[in-house]
mmCIF file of C-alpha atoms in Angstrom:
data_model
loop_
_atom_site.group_PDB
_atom_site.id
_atom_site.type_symbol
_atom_site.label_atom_id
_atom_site.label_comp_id
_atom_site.label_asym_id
_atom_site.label_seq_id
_atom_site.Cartn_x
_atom_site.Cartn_y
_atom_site.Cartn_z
ATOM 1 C CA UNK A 20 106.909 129.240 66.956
ATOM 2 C CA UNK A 21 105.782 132.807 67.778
ATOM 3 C CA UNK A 22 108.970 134.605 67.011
ATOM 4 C CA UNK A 23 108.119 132.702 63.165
ATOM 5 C CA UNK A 24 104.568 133.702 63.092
ATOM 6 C CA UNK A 25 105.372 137.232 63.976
ATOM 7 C CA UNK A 26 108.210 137.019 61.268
ATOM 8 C CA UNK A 27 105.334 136.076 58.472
ATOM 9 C CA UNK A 28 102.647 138.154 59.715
ATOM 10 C CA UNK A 29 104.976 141.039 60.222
ATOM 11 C CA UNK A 30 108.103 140.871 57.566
ATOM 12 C CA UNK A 31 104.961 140.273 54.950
ATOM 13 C CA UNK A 32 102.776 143.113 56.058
ATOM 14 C CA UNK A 33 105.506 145.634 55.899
ATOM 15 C CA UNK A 34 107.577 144.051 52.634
ATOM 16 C CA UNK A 35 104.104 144.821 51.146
ATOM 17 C CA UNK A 36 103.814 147.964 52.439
ATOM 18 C CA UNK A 37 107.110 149.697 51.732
ATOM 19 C CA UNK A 38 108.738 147.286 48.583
ATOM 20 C CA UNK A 39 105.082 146.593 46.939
ATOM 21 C CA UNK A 40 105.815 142.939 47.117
ATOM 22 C CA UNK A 41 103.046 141.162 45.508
ATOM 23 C CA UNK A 42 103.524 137.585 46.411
ATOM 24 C CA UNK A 43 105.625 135.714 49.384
ATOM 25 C CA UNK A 44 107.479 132.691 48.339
ATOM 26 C CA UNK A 45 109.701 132.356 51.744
ATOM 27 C CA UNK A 46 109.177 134.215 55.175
ATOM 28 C CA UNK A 47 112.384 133.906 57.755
ATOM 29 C CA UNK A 48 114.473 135.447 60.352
ATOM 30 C CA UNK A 49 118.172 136.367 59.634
ATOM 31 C CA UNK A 50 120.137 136.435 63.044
ATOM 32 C CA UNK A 51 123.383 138.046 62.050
ATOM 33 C CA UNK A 52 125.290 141.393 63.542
ATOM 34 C CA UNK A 53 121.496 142.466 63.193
ATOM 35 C CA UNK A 54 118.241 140.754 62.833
ATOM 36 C CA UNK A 55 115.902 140.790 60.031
ATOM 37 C CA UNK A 56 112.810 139.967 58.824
ATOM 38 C CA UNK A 57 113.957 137.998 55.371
ATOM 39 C CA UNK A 58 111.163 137.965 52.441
ATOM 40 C CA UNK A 59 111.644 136.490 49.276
ATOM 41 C CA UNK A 60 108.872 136.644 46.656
ATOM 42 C CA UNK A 61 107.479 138.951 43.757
ATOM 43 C CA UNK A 62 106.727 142.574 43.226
ATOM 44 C CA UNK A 63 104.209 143.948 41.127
ATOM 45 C CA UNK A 64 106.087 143.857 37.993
ATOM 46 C CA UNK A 65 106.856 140.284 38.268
ATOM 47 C CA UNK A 66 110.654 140.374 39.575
ATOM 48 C CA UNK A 67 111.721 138.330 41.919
ATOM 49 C CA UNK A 68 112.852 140.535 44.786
ATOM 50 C CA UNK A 69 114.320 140.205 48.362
ATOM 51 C CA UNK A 70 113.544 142.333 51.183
ATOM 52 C CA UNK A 71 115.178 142.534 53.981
ATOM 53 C CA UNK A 72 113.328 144.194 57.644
ATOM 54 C CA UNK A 73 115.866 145.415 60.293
ATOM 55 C CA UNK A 74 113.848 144.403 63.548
ATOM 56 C CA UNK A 75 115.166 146.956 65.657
ATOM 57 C CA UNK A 76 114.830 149.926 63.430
ATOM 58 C CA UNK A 77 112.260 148.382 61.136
ATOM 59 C CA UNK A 78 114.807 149.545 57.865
ATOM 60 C CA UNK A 79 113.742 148.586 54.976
ATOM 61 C CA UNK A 80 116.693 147.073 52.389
ATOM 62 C CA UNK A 81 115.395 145.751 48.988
ATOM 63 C CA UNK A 82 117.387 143.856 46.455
ATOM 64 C CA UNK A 83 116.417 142.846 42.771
ATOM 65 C CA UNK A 84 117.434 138.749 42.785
ATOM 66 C CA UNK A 85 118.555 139.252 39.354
ATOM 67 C CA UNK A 86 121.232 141.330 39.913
ATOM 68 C CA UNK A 87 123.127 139.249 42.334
ATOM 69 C CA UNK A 88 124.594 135.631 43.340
ATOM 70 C CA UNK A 89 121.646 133.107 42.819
ATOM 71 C CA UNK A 90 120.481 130.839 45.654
ATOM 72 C CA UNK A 91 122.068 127.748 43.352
ATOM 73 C CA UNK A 92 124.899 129.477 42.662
ATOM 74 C CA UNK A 93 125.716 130.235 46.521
ATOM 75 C CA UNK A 94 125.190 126.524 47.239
ATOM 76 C CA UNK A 95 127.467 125.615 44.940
ATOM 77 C CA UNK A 96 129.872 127.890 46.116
ATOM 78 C CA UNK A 97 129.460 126.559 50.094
ATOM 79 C CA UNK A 98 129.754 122.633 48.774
ATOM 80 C CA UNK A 99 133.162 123.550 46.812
ATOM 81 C CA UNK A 100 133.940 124.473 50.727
ATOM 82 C CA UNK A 101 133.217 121.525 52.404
ATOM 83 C CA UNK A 102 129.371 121.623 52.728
ATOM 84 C CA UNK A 103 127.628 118.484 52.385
ATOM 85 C CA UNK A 104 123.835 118.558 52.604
ATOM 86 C CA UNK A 105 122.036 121.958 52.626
ATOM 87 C CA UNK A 106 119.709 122.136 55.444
ATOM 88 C CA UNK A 107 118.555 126.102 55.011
ATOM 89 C CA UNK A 108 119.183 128.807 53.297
ATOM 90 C CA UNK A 109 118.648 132.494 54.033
ATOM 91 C CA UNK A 110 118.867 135.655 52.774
ATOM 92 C CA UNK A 111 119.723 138.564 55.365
ATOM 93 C CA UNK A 112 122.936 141.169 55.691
ATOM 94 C CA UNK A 113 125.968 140.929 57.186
ATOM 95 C CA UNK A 114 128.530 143.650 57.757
ATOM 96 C CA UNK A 115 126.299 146.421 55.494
ATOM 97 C CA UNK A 116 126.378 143.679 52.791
ATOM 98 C CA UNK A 117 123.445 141.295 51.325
ATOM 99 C CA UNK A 118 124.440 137.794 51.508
ATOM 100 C CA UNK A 119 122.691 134.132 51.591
ATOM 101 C CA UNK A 120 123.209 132.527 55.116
ATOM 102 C CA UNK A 121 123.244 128.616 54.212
ATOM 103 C CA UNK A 122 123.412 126.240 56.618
ATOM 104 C CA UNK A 123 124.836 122.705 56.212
ATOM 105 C CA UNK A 124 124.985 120.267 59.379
ATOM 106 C CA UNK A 125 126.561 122.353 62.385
ATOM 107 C CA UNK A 126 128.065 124.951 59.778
ATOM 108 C CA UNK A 127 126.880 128.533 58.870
ATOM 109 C CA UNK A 128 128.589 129.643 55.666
ATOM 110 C CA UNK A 129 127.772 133.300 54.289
ATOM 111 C CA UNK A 130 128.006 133.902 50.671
ATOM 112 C CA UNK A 131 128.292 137.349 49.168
ATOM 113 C CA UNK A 132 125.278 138.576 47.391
ATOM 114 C CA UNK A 133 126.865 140.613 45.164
ATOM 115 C CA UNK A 134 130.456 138.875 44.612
ATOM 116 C CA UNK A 135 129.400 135.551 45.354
ATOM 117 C CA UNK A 136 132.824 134.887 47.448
ATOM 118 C CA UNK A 137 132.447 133.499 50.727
ATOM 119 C CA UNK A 138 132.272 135.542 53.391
ATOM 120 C CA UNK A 139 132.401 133.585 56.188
ATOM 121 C CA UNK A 140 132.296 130.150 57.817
ATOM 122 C CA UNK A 141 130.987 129.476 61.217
ATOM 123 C CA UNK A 142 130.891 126.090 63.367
ATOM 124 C CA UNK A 143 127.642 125.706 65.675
#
């Protein structure tokens, strides 16, 4: 639990700092190539943002929701693959790229932010 309560005490403090997030609507932890702080919520003029904290270098990566692959849209592209129930999803980066991490069962699938292709699929 502390590594999660550090995540939301910590991502949150610093998304608000540096992207001037106004409200949270989802604090997680992306373990990729790199791990980051993942925040999803709303900056101050109402857009629904994600931001993105690089733990080890605490780099800051902001994207505008809009302008990319929705959450709906990437689980629809994961179940056209095979996925069944969706157990998580998560927005991180992968490769220099933005994508949503979703996890169904023992699989990780990565979806393209920006392209909405799939990038990858792992078995846990």
């Amino acid at each position: 639990m502390k590594p999660y309560r550090t995540a939301k005490v910590e991502g949150e403090r610093l998304a608000k700092q540096y992207a001037n997030l106004e409200t949270v609507s989802q604090i997680d932890i992306f373990n990729g190539l790199e791990s980051y702080y993942s925040v999803l919520g709303q900056d101050k003029n109402q857009k629904s943002v994600a931001v993105l904290v690089e733990k080890s270098s605490n780099n800051i990566y902001v994207y505008q929701l809009k302008n990319g692959t929705s959450q709906e849209k990437a689980e629809a592209v994961v179940r056209e693959k095979g996925a069944t129930e969706i157990d998580k999803i998560t927005f991180g980066r992968y490769a220099e790229k933005p994508v949503w991490e979703i996890k169904s069962g023992g699989d990780y699938y990565l979806v393209d932010f920006e392209s909405g292709a799939l990038v990858e699929k792992e078995k846990q």
